[in-house]
Coordinates of C-alpha atoms and ligand atoms in Angstrom, one line a residue:
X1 CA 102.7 112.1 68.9
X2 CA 105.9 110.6 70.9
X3 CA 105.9 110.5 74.5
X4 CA 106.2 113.3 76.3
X5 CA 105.2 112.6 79.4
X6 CA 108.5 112.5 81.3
X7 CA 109.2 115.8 80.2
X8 CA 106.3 117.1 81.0
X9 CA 106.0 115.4 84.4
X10 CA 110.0 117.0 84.7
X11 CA 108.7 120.6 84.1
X12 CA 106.3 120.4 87.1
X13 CA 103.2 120.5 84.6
X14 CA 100.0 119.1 85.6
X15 CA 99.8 116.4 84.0
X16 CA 95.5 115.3 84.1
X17 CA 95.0 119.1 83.0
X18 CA 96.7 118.7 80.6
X19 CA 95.6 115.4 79.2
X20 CA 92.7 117.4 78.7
X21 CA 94.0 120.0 75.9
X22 CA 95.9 117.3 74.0
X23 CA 92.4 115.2 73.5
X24 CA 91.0 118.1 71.8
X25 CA 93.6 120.1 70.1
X26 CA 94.1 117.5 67.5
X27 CA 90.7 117.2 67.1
X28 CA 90.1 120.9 66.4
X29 CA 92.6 121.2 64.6
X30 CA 91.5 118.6 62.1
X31 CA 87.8 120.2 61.7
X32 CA 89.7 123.4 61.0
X33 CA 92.8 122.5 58.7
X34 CA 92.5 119.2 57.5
X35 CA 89.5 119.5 56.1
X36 CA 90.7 122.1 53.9
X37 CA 91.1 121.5 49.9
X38 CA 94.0 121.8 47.8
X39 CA 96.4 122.3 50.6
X40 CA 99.9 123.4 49.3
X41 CA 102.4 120.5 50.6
X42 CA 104.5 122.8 52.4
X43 CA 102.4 123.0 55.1
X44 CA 102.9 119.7 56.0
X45 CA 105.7 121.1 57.9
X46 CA 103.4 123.1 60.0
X47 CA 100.8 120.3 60.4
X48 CA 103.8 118.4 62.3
X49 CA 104.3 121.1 64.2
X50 CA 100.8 121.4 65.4
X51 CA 100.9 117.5 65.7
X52 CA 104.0 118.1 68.3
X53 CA 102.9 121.5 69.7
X54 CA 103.9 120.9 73.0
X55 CA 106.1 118.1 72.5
X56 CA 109.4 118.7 70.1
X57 CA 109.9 122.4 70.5
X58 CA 109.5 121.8 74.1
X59 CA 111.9 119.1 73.9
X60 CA 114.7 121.5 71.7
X61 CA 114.2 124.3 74.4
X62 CA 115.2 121.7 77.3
X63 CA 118.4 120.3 75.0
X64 CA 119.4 124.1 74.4
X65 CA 118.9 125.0 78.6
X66 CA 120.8 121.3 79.0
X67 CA 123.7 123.3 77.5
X68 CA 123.5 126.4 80.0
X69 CA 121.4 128.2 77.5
X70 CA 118.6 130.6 78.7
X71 CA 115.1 130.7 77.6
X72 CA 113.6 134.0 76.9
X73 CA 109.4 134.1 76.6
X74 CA 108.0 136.9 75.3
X75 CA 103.9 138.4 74.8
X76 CA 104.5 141.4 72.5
X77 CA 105.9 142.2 68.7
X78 CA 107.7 145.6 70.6
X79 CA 110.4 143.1 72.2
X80 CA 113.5 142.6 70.3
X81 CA 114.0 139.2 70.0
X82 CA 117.7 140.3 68.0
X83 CA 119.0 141.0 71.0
X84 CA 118.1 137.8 73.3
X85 CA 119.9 135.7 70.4
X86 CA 122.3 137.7 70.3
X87 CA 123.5 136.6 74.0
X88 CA 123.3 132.7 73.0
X89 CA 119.6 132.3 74.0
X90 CA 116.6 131.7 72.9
X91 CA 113.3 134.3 72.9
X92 CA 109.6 131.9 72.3
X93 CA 106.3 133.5 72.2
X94 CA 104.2 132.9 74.9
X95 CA 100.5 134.7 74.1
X96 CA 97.9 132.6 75.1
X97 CA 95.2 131.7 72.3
X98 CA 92.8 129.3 74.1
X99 CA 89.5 129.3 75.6
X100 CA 91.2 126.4 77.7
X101 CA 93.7 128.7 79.7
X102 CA 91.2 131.6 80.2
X103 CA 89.3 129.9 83.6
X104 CA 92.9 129.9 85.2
X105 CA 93.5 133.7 85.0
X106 CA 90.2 134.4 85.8
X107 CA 91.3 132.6 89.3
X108 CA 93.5 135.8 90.0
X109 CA 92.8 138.8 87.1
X110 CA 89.4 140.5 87.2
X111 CA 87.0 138.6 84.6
X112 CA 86.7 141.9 82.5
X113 CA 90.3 141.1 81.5
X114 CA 90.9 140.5 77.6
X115 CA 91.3 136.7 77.4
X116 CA 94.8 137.0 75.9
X117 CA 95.8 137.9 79.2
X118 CA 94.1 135.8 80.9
X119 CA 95.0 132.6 79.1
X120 CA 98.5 133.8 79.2
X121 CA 98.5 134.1 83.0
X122 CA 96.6 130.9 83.3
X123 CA 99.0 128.5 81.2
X124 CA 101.7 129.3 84.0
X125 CA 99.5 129.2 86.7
X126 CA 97.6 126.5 85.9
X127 CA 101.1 124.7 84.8
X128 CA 99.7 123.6 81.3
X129 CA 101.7 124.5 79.3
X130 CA 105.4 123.6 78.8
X131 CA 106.8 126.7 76.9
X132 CA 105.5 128.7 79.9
X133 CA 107.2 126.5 82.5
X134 CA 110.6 125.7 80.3
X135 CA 110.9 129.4 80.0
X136 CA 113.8 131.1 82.5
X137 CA 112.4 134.3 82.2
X138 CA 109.9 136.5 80.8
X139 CA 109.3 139.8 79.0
X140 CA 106.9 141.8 79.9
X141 CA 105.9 145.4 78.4
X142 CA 104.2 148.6 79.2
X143 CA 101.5 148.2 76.5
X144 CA 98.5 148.2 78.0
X145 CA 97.3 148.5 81.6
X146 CA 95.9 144.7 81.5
X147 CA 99.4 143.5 80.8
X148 CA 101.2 145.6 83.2
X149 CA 99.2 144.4 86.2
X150 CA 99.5 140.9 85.3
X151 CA 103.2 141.2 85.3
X152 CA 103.1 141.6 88.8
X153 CA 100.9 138.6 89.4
X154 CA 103.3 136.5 87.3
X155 CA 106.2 137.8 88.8
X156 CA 105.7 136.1 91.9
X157 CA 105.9 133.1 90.0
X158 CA 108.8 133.6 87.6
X159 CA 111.5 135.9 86.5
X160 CA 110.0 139.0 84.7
X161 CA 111.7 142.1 82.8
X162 CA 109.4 144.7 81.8
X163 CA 110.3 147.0 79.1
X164 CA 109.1 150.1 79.0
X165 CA 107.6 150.8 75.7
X166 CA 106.5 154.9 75.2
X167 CA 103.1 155.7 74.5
X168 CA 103.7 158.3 72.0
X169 CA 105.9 158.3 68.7
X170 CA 107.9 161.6 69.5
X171 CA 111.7 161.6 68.8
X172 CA 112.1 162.0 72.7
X173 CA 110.2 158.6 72.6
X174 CA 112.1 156.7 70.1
X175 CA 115.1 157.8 72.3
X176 CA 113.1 156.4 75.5
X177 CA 112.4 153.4 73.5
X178 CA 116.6 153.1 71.9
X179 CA 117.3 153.5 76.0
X180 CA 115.6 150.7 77.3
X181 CA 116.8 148.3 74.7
X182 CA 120.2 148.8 76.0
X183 CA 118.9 148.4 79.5
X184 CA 117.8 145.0 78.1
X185 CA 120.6 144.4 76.4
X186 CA 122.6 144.4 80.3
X187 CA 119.6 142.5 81.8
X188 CA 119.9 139.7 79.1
X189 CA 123.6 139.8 79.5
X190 CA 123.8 139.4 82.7
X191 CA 121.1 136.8 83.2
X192 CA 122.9 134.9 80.6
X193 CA 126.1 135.4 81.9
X194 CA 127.0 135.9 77.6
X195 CA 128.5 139.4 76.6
X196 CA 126.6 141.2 73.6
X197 CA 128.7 142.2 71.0
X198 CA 128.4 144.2 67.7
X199 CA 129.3 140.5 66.1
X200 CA 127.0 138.7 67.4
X201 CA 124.2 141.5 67.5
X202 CA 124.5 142.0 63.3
X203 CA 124.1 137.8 63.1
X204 CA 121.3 138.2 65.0
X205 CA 119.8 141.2 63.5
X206 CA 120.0 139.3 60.1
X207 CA 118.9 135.9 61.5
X208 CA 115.5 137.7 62.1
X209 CA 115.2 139.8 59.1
X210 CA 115.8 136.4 57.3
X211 CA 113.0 135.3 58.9
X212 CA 110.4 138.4 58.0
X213 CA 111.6 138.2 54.9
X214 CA 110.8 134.7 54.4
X215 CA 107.0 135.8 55.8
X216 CA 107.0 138.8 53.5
X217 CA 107.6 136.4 50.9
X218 CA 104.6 134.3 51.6
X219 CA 102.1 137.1 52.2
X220 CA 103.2 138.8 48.5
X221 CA 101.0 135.6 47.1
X222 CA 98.6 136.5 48.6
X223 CA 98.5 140.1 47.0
X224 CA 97.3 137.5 43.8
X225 CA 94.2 135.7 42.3
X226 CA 92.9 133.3 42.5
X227 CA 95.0 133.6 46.3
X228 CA 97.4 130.4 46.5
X229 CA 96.6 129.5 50.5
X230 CA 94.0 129.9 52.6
X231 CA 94.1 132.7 55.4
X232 CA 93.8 130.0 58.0
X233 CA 97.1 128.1 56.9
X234 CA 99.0 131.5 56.3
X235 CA 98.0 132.5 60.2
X236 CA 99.5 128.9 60.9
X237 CA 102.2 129.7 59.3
X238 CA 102.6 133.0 61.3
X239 CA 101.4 132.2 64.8
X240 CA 104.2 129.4 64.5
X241 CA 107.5 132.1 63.6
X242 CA 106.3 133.2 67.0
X243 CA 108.2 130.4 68.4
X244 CA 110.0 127.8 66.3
X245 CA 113.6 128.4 65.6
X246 CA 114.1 131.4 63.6
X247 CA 116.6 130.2 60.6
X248 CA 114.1 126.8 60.5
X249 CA 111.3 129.5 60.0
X250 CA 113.2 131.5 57.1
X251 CA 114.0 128.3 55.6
X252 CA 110.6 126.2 55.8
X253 CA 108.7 129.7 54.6
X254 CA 110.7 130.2 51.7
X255 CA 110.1 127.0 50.5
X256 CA 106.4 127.4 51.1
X257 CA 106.4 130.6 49.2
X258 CA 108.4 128.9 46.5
X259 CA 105.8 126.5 46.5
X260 CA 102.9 129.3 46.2
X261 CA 104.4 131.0 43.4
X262 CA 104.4 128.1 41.5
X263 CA 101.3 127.8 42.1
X264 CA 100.9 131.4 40.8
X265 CA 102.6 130.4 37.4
X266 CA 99.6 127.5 37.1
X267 CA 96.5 130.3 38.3
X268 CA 96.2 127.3 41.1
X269 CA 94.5 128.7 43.7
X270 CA 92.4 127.7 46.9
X271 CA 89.5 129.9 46.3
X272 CA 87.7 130.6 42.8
X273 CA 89.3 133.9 41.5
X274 CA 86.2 135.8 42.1
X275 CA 85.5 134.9 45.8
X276 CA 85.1 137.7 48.8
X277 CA 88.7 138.5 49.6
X278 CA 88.8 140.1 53.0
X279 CA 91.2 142.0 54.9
X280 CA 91.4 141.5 59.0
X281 CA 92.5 144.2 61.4
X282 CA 92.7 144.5 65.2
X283 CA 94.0 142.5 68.2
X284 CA 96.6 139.9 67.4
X285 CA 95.2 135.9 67.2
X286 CA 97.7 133.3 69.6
X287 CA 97.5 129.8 68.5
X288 CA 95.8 128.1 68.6
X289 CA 92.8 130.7 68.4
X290 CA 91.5 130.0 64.4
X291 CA 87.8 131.5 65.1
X292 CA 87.2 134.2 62.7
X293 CA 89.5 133.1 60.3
X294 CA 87.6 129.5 59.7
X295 CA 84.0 131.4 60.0
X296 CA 85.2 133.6 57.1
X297 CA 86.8 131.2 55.4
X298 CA 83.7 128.5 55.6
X299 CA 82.0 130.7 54.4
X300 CA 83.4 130.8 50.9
X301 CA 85.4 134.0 51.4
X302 CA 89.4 134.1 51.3
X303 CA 91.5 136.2 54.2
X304 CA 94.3 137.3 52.3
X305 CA 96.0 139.8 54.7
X306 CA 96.0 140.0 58.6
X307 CA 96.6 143.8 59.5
X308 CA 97.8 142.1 63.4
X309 CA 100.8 141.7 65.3
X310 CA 100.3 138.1 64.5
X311 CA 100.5 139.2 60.7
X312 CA 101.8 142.5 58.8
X313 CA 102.7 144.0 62.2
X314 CA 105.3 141.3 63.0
X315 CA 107.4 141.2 60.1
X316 CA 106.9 144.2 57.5
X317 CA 109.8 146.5 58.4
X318 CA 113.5 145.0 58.5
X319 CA 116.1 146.3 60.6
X320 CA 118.6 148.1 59.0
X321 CA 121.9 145.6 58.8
X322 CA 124.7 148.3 57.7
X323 CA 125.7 149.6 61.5
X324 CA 128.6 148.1 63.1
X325 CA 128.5 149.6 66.9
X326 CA 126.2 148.2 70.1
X327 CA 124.7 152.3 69.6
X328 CA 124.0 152.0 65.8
X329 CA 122.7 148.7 65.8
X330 CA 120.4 149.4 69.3
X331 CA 119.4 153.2 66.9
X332 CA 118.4 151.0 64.1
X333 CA 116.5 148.3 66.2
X334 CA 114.3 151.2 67.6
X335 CA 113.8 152.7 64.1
X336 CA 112.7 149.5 63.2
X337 CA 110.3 148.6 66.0
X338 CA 108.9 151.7 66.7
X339 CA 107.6 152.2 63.1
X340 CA 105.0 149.4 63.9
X341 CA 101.5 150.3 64.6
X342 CA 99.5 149.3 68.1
X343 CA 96.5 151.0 69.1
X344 CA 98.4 151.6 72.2
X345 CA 99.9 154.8 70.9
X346 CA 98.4 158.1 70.8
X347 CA 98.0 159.2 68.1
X348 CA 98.4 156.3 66.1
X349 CA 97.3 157.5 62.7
X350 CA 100.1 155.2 60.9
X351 CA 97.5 152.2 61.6
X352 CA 94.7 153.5 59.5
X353 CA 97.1 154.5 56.9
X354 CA 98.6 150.9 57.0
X355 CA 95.4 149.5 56.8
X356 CA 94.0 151.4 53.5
X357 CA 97.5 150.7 52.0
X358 CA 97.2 147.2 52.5
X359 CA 93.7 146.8 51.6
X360 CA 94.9 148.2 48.1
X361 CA 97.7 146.1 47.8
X362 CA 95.5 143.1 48.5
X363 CA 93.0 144.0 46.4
X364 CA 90.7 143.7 49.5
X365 CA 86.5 143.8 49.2
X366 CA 85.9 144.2 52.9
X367 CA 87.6 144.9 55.8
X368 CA 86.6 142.6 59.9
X369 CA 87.9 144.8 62.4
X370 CA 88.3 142.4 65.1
X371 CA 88.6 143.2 68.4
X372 CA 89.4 140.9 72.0
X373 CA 86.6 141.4 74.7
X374 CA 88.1 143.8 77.0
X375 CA 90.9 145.3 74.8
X376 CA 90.0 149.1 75.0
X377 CA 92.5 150.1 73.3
X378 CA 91.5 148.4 69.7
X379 CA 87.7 148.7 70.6
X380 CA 88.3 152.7 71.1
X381 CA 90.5 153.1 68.1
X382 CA 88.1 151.1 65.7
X383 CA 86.2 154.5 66.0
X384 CA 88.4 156.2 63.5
X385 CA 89.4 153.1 61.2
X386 CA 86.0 153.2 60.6
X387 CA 85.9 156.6 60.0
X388 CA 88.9 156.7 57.9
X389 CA 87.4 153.9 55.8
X390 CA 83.7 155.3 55.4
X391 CA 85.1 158.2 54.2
X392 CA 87.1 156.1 51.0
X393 CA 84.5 154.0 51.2
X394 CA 85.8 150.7 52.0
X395 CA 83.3 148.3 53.7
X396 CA 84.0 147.4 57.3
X397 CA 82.7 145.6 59.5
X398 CA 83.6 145.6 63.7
X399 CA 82.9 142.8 66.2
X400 CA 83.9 142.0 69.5
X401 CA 84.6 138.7 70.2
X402 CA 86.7 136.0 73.0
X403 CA 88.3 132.5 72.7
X404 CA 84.6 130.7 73.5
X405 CA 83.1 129.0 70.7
X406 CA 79.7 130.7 72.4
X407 CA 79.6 133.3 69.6
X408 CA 80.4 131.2 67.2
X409 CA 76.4 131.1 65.3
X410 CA 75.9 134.8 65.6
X411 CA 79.6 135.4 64.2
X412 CA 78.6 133.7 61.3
X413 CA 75.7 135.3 60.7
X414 CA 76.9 138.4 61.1
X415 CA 80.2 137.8 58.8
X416 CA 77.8 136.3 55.9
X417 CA 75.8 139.2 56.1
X418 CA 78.4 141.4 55.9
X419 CA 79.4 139.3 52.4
X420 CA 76.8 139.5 51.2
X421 CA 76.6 143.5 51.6
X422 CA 79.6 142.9 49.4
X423 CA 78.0 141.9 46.7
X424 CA 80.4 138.9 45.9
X425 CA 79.3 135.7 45.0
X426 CA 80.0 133.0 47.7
Ligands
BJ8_501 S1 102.1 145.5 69.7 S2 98.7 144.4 69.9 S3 101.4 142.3 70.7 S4 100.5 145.1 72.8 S5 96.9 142.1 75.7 S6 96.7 145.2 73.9 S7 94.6 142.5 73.0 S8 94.1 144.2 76.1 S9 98.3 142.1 72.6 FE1 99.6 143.4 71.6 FE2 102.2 144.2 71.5 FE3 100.2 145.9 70.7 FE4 100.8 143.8 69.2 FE5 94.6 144.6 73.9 FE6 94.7 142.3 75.2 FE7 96.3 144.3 75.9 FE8 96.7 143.0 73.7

């Protein structure tokens, strides 16, 4: 990796913490990926980005603020990112995905927290992490009573917007919901000093159906057998859209795909055509949190779908391109965003729905409902996906889990019992 240590040291991080994390990323990251067969080559791409994580986005963030650009971090797939590029800046994930972040938010959020939150409030506080401390501002939501309270914390720390999202799906709420886009659209236009306009809003609204349709792309290979890449390197592929440029993402994913449907044309595959193939559903997996993927897939069954925010959640529905107004274009983004699926709705009956549809689509044997310690909203709804499921018989299997590795052994047991329940040779 090149040296980022001046940049680093100029964002205020600290510095021995953080020597920490980079002497073991790479390492996990090699047990994980690298060790994998038959990679396609266009992952390559990704594994550079992995290999730079917190160096050369980092570093394209700082040119783009060096230019009066803003940086926009967000934590939830119900915040338009259309309308921060629309302004001339620039929206980055920020979820938290490791085990290493988690002790710093337990310094301030009650331990019973779900760990996405509390890595996510311990990479700023803590001051490990540069995306957190490049970016200007952040975006919170109203998504679940975790999040809202940690706003609050982080807001004494950092710029925060909070957008209301509605709890229900009424046409009263989509309304709400159209509403405080537009709020947001004045609160990004005047903390970028940058007027929105219809213009720049359609560029924008394309640049990031581009980009799901560049992931759609990918995941349709999956639908095949024997399944062209690995669950584990198409969750790379995903968890890194969250915040690499978005016309680099469109771009470097439809070559991948390209790649994978070639591979389709030879029957190449990265798993024998008859192995498990397995459906996941529940809370959303930050990088770098790889857990259940590489227990599954170690143990000679393929992922082939991620029912997740950081999967079919984040990129299935496009946003209507044909309207020509700020009104239309804001109606259409809430369309859009409000037809995806998070448990924290009530009731949210399009999830099961979305998940049986997938399942056939994917041709799925088995179904891990996975769910982040703490999360009650996924751990309550898991109730009726089961339900739903029993009753078409799909096999499904729930489990609670964190960013520790302490699980790791019983996971596995668990996971291969449930394959073999199956009845699939692994
Ligand atoms: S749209 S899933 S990204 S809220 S933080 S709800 S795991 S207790 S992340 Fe999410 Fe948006 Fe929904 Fe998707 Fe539970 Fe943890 Fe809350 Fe979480």
């Amino acid at each position: 990796m090149a040296d980022y240590q001046q940049m680093w040291s100029d964002l205020g991080m600290d510095l021995e913490k953080h020597d920490v994390l980079c002497e073991v990323l790479p390492e996990a990251f090699g047990g994980v990926y690298l060790s994998q067969q038959n990679r396609p080559q266009g992952m390559g791409f990704y594994d550079f980005v992995v290999s730079e994580i917190h160096g050369v986005r980092p570093a394209e963030l700082i040119e783009h603020q060096k230019t009066g650009g803003k940086i926009l971090g967000t934590f939830c797939v119900y915040v338009p990112d259309e309308v921060v590029f629309a302004a001339g800046a620039i929206a980055t994930g920020l979820c938290g995905g490791s085990q290493f972040w988690v002790p710093g938010g337990e310094k301030v959020l009650p331990a019973n927290t779900c760990p996405l939150i509390k890595a996510s409030v311990g990479a700023r506080l803590d001051k490990t992490c540069p995306f957190f401390m490049i970016a200007d501002m952040f975006v919170g939501e109203t998504t679940c009573d975790g999040k809202k309270k940690a706003w609050e914390i982080l807001a004494q720390d950092v710029p925060i917007h909070v957008i209301d999202i509605p709890q229900m799906k009424r046409e009263k709420d989509i309304a709400a919901y159209q509403q405080e886009i537009l709020d947001f659209i004045q609160v990004v236009e005047e903390f970028t000093g940058n007027k929105i306009t219809p213009e720049a809003l359609g560029e924008s609204i394309k640049l990031i159906n581009n980009k799901r349709k560049a992931l759609q792309r990918i995941y349709n290979t999956r639908k095949v057998s024997p399944v062209p890449i690995s669950g584990k390197d198409a969750l790379l592929v995903t968890q890194i859209a969250f915040y690499d440029d978005p016309a680099r993402c469109a771009e470097m994913g439809n070559k991948l795909a390209e790649e994978l449907e070639e591979r389709i044309n030879r029957q190449e595959g990265v798993f024998p055509a008859d192995a498990p193939r397995i459906l996941i559903t529940g809370t959303p997996m930050a990088i770098p949190n790889w857990k259940l993927h590489h227990i599954i897939e170690s143990a000679g069954a393929a992922v082939v779908v991620e029912e997740l925010c950081t999967g079919t959640r984040y990129f299935e529905n496009l946003v209507d391109e044909s309207a020509t107004t700020i009104e239309g274009q804001v109606k259409a983004l809430a369309e859009r965003y409000m037809k995806t699926n998070c448990a924290c709705f009530t009731p949210n009956p399009g999830r099961v729905d979305d998940i049986i549809r997938l399942a056939r689509e994917y041709k799925v044997d088995g179904i891990i409902d996975t769910n982040l310690q703490f999360c009650n909203l996924y751990s309550t709804e898991s109730y009726l996906i089961k339900q739903a499921l029993d009753e078409i018989g799909l096999p499904i299997m729930h489990i609670e889990t964190d960013y520790s590795e302490n699980d790791y052994e019983q996971l596995r047991t668990r996971v291969e019992a449930f394959l073999e329940i199956l009845g699939k040779q692994v």
